[in-house]
Amino acid sequence: MAEVFPHLLTTGLVNTIVLSIAATVIGIVAGMVLAVMGISPLRWLRAPARVYTDIFRGLPEILTILLIGQGFYRISADVFGPSPYPLGILALSLISSAYIGEIFRSGIQSVEKGQLEACRALGMSYGKAMALVVIPQGIRRVLPALVNQFISIVKASSLVYFLGLMVGERELFRVGQDAAVLTGNLSPLVLAGMFYLVITVPLTHLVNFFDDRFRNGRRKPTGPTSGLKEVTELEGKATTEVAR
């Protein structure tokens, strides 16, 4: 573990984070487009979004990564060189965008219809009402689910090693696996698993914190208060008036 720790820290951890963040950012942008298409009143926009989501949510992650990594290798080699790293990011982005699109769609549709109707009554266009009022509320409601999706992407990034990453592009699992094969010891894989836990466990608790904060608000809810105090004050005022 001591021998492989520097490689896991400087190479594996960095590449895992880069893969995960890049795939998440691209997935969020593409997912928002899919969500808007999915709730559009136009059928020719809803249908492609539904087909895309069904395909990339239905296929196993490893199959998608292999199809993208091997099927587009020649095109990627002409643009990015022999490194399969960009194809790994592309494959993870396609997978994450399908899930994130559904997360956004459910969040947007959870906003009360009266919000949109009120905006239209004030003279706002449909697009402006969605962009300024409905969509921001929907995104706020699904922030915990987005963090959960990022955790899934971090774990799915371990499958990119099937594309044969170069030495400097290896993620956590590949670094641990190579060390385990060379030494005949599973300790490097155990250490790689601990690195994954260091990333995912704090994020899991962060999700729970956000979820609790959004449900209960910043202030802790207080219990019901008795109305006897108000009744006593009213009786006192009534007695004073009678005395006068």
Short mmCIF file of C-alpha atoms in Angstrom, two decimals:
data_model
loop_
_atom_site.label_atom_id
_atom_site.label_comp_id
_atom_site.label_asym_id
_atom_site.label_seq_id
_atom_site.Cartn_x
_atom_site.Cartn_y
_atom_site.Cartn_z
CA MET A 1 0.00 0.00 0.00
CA ALA A 2 2.82 2.39 0.83
CA GLU A 3 4.41 1.81 -2.58
CA VAL A 4 1.26 2.36 -4.62
CA PHE A 5 -0.15 5.23 -2.51
CA PRO A 6 1.73 8.05 -4.37
CA HIS A 7 0.55 6.72 -7.75
CA LEU A 8 -3.03 6.47 -6.56
CA LEU A 9 -2.88 10.01 -5.20
CA THR A 10 -1.11 11.81 -8.04
CA THR A 11 -2.36 9.81 -11.02
CA GLY A 12 -5.41 7.71 -10.16
CA LEU A 13 -7.26 10.23 -7.99
CA VAL A 14 -6.59 13.15 -10.35
CA ASN A 15 -7.79 11.27 -13.43
CA THR A 16 -10.87 9.92 -11.64
CA ILE A 17 -11.86 13.42 -10.57
CA VAL A 18 -11.21 14.84 -14.05
CA LEU A 19 -13.27 12.10 -15.70
CA SER A 20 -16.12 12.50 -13.24
CA ILE A 21 -16.29 16.32 -13.27
CA ALA A 22 -15.97 16.56 -17.07
CA ALA A 23 -18.69 13.94 -17.61
CA THR A 24 -20.94 15.62 -15.03
CA VAL A 25 -20.59 19.11 -16.54
CA ILE A 26 -21.30 17.85 -20.06
CA GLY A 27 -24.10 15.65 -18.71
CA ILE A 28 -25.74 18.61 -16.94
CA VAL A 29 -25.74 20.72 -20.11
CA ALA A 30 -27.02 17.90 -22.30
CA GLY A 31 -29.43 16.76 -19.59
CA MET A 32 -31.03 20.20 -19.37
CA VAL A 33 -31.56 20.16 -23.14
CA LEU A 34 -33.12 16.70 -22.89
CA ALA A 35 -35.37 17.83 -20.02
CA VAL A 36 -36.64 20.86 -21.94
CA MET A 37 -37.24 18.69 -24.98
CA GLY A 38 -38.99 16.08 -22.84
CA ILE A 39 -41.54 18.52 -21.45
CA SER A 40 -42.05 20.38 -24.72
CA PRO A 41 -45.62 20.42 -26.09
CA LEU A 42 -44.14 19.57 -29.50
CA ARG A 43 -44.07 15.84 -30.18
CA TRP A 44 -41.14 16.04 -32.60
CA LEU A 45 -39.02 17.31 -29.69
CA ARG A 46 -40.34 14.90 -27.05
CA ALA A 47 -39.88 11.74 -29.10
CA PRO A 48 -36.07 12.01 -29.72
CA ALA A 49 -35.49 12.89 -26.07
CA ARG A 50 -37.50 9.85 -24.96
CA VAL A 51 -35.64 7.52 -27.34
CA TYR A 52 -32.23 8.84 -26.27
CA THR A 53 -33.08 8.48 -22.58
CA ASP A 54 -34.44 4.95 -23.00
CA ILE A 55 -31.37 3.80 -24.90
CA PHE A 56 -28.65 5.12 -22.62
CA ARG A 57 -30.51 4.28 -19.43
CA GLY A 58 -31.28 0.79 -20.70
CA LEU A 59 -27.79 -0.20 -21.90
CA PRO A 60 -25.22 -1.46 -19.37
CA GLU A 61 -22.57 1.17 -18.66
CA ILE A 62 -19.70 -1.08 -19.72
CA LEU A 63 -21.40 -1.80 -23.06
CA THR A 64 -21.85 1.90 -23.79
CA ILE A 65 -18.22 2.61 -22.91
CA LEU A 66 -16.94 -0.18 -25.16
CA LEU A 67 -19.20 0.79 -28.07
CA ILE A 68 -18.13 4.44 -27.92
CA GLY A 69 -14.47 3.70 -27.17
CA GLN A 70 -13.99 1.15 -29.92
CA GLY A 71 -16.54 2.36 -32.44
CA PHE A 72 -15.25 5.93 -32.62
CA TYR A 73 -11.57 5.20 -32.03
CA ARG A 74 -10.44 6.01 -35.57
CA ILE A 75 -12.23 9.37 -35.55
CA SER A 76 -10.85 10.20 -32.11
CA ALA A 77 -7.34 9.13 -33.11
CA ASP A 78 -7.36 11.63 -35.99
CA VAL A 79 -8.47 14.46 -33.69
CA PHE A 80 -7.03 13.69 -30.24
CA GLY A 81 -4.34 11.14 -31.02
CA PRO A 82 -4.14 7.54 -29.76
CA SER A 83 -5.41 8.38 -26.27
CA PRO A 84 -8.89 6.92 -25.54
CA TYR A 85 -9.31 9.43 -22.69
CA PRO A 86 -11.70 11.78 -24.62
CA LEU A 87 -13.84 8.80 -25.64
CA GLY A 88 -14.09 7.73 -22.01
CA ILE A 89 -15.37 11.20 -21.09
CA LEU A 90 -17.80 11.11 -24.03
CA ALA A 91 -19.19 7.72 -23.01
CA LEU A 92 -19.67 8.77 -19.38
CA SER A 93 -21.29 12.01 -20.55
CA LEU A 94 -23.81 10.17 -22.71
CA ILE A 95 -24.72 7.92 -19.80
CA SER A 96 -24.95 10.71 -17.24
CA SER A 97 -26.96 13.04 -19.51
CA ALA A 98 -29.72 10.44 -19.83
CA TYR A 99 -30.08 10.18 -16.06
CA ILE A 100 -29.60 13.88 -15.37
CA GLY A 101 -32.18 14.74 -18.03
CA GLU A 102 -34.76 12.64 -16.19
CA ILE A 103 -33.77 14.26 -12.89
CA PHE A 104 -34.25 17.73 -14.34
CA ARG A 105 -37.52 16.76 -16.02
CA SER A 106 -39.01 15.42 -12.81
CA GLY A 107 -37.86 18.50 -10.90
CA ILE A 108 -39.33 20.92 -13.43
CA GLN A 109 -42.62 19.04 -13.60
CA SER A 110 -42.85 19.03 -9.80
CA VAL A 111 -43.22 22.83 -9.81
CA GLU A 112 -46.87 23.80 -9.40
CA LYS A 113 -48.63 24.69 -12.66
CA GLY A 114 -49.91 27.85 -11.03
CA GLN A 115 -46.37 29.27 -11.20
CA LEU A 116 -46.39 29.12 -15.00
CA GLU A 117 -49.96 30.33 -15.23
CA ALA A 118 -49.18 33.33 -13.01
CA CYS A 119 -46.21 34.25 -15.19
CA ARG A 120 -48.31 34.05 -18.34
CA ALA A 121 -50.99 36.19 -16.69
CA LEU A 122 -48.33 38.84 -16.04
CA GLY A 123 -47.50 38.90 -19.74
CA MET A 124 -44.35 36.75 -19.74
CA SER A 125 -43.73 34.46 -22.68
CA TYR A 126 -43.60 30.68 -22.18
CA GLY A 127 -39.83 30.55 -22.69
CA LYS A 128 -39.13 33.45 -20.35
CA ALA A 129 -41.41 32.04 -17.64
CA MET A 130 -39.70 28.65 -17.85
CA ALA A 131 -36.18 30.11 -17.83
CA LEU A 132 -36.68 32.65 -15.03
CA VAL A 133 -39.25 31.02 -12.74
CA VAL A 134 -40.03 27.34 -13.30
CA ILE A 135 -36.65 25.84 -14.21
CA PRO A 136 -34.70 27.52 -11.34
CA GLN A 137 -37.21 26.14 -8.83
CA GLY A 138 -36.99 22.69 -10.40
CA ILE A 139 -33.18 22.68 -10.27
CA ARG A 140 -33.18 23.65 -6.60
CA ARG A 141 -35.45 20.73 -5.79
CA VAL A 142 -33.21 18.14 -7.48
CA LEU A 143 -29.80 19.24 -6.18
CA PRO A 144 -29.52 16.21 -3.84
CA ALA A 145 -30.33 13.89 -6.75
CA LEU A 146 -27.62 15.57 -8.86
CA VAL A 147 -25.03 14.93 -6.17
CA ASN A 148 -26.15 11.29 -6.07
CA GLN A 149 -25.67 11.11 -9.83
CA PHE A 150 -22.16 12.53 -9.49
CA ILE A 151 -21.37 9.74 -7.02
CA SER A 152 -22.59 7.20 -9.58
CA ILE A 153 -20.36 8.76 -12.24
CA VAL A 154 -17.33 8.55 -9.92
CA LYS A 155 -17.91 4.82 -9.51
CA ALA A 156 -18.66 4.30 -13.22
CA SER A 157 -15.37 5.98 -14.15
CA SER A 158 -13.62 2.79 -13.04
CA LEU A 159 -15.01 1.07 -16.16
CA VAL A 160 -13.04 3.34 -18.49
CA TYR A 161 -9.98 1.13 -17.92
CA PHE A 162 -11.46 -1.30 -20.49
CA LEU A 163 -10.44 1.19 -23.18
CA GLY A 164 -6.75 0.69 -22.37
CA LEU A 165 -5.74 4.01 -20.88
CA MET A 166 -2.15 5.18 -21.13
CA VAL A 167 0.09 5.14 -18.04
CA GLY A 168 -0.46 8.79 -17.18
CA GLU A 169 -4.22 8.54 -17.76
CA ARG A 170 -5.03 5.64 -15.45
CA GLU A 171 -7.82 6.16 -12.94
CA LEU A 172 -7.93 4.76 -9.41
CA PHE A 173 -9.08 1.26 -10.27
CA ARG A 174 -6.55 0.79 -13.09
CA VAL A 175 -3.65 1.96 -10.91
CA GLY A 176 -4.71 -0.42 -8.14
CA GLN A 177 -5.26 -3.30 -10.54
CA ASP A 178 -1.86 -2.88 -12.23
CA ALA A 179 -0.11 -2.83 -8.87
CA ALA A 180 -2.06 -5.90 -7.70
CA VAL A 181 -1.06 -7.84 -10.83
CA LEU A 182 2.61 -6.90 -10.51
CA THR A 183 2.86 -7.73 -6.81
CA GLY A 184 0.39 -10.62 -6.60
CA ASN A 185 -1.21 -8.82 -3.66
CA LEU A 186 -4.73 -7.39 -3.39
CA SER A 187 -3.69 -4.61 -1.03
CA PRO A 188 -3.42 -2.00 -3.84
CA LEU A 189 -7.04 -2.71 -4.81
CA VAL A 190 -8.12 -2.36 -1.19
CA LEU A 191 -6.36 1.01 -1.03
CA ALA A 192 -8.02 2.06 -4.30
CA GLY A 193 -11.38 1.17 -2.74
CA MET A 194 -10.53 3.34 0.25
CA PHE A 195 -9.86 6.26 -2.12
CA TYR A 196 -13.31 5.78 -3.64
CA LEU A 197 -14.83 5.78 -0.16
CA VAL A 198 -13.02 9.03 0.68
CA ILE A 199 -14.78 10.62 -2.30
CA THR A 200 -18.23 9.05 -2.08
CA VAL A 201 -18.93 8.86 1.67
CA PRO A 202 -18.61 12.64 2.36
CA LEU A 203 -20.71 13.34 -0.73
CA THR A 204 -23.39 10.96 0.53
CA HIS A 205 -23.58 12.84 3.83
CA LEU A 206 -23.62 16.12 1.89
CA VAL A 207 -26.66 14.86 -0.02
CA ASN A 208 -28.42 14.09 3.26
CA PHE A 209 -27.56 17.57 4.58
CA PHE A 210 -28.93 19.30 1.48
CA ASP A 211 -32.03 17.15 1.50
CA ASP A 212 -32.73 17.96 5.15
CA ARG A 213 -32.05 21.67 4.58
CA PHE A 214 -34.40 21.86 1.59
CA ARG A 215 -37.14 19.97 3.41
CA ASN A 216 -37.03 21.85 6.71
CA GLY A 217 -35.49 25.18 5.71
CA ARG A 218 -32.71 26.98 7.52
CA ARG A 219 -34.66 27.39 10.74
CA LYS A 220 -35.64 24.42 12.82
CA PRO A 221 -39.40 23.93 12.94
CA THR A 222 -40.94 24.89 16.28
CA GLY A 223 -43.80 23.07 17.96
CA PRO A 224 -47.28 24.50 18.33
CA THR A 225 -47.61 27.26 20.93
CA SER A 226 -50.41 27.61 23.40
CA GLY A 227 -53.05 30.29 22.91
CA LEU A 228 -53.57 30.78 26.66
CA LYS A 229 -51.14 33.68 26.74
CA GLU A 230 -53.12 35.57 24.12
CA VAL A 231 -56.38 34.79 25.92
CA THR A 232 -54.95 36.13 29.20
CA GLU A 233 -53.86 39.35 27.47
CA LEU A 234 -57.34 39.82 25.99
CA GLU A 235 -59.00 39.24 29.37
CA GLY A 236 -56.65 41.78 30.93
CA LYS A 237 -57.51 44.36 28.30
CA ALA A 238 -61.24 43.70 28.76
CA THR A 239 -60.95 44.14 32.57
CA THR A 240 -59.10 47.44 32.06
CA GLU A 241 -61.80 48.73 29.74
CA VAL A 242 -64.57 47.81 32.22
CA ALA A 243 -62.71 49.50 35.04
CA ARG A 244 -62.45 52.65 32.97
#
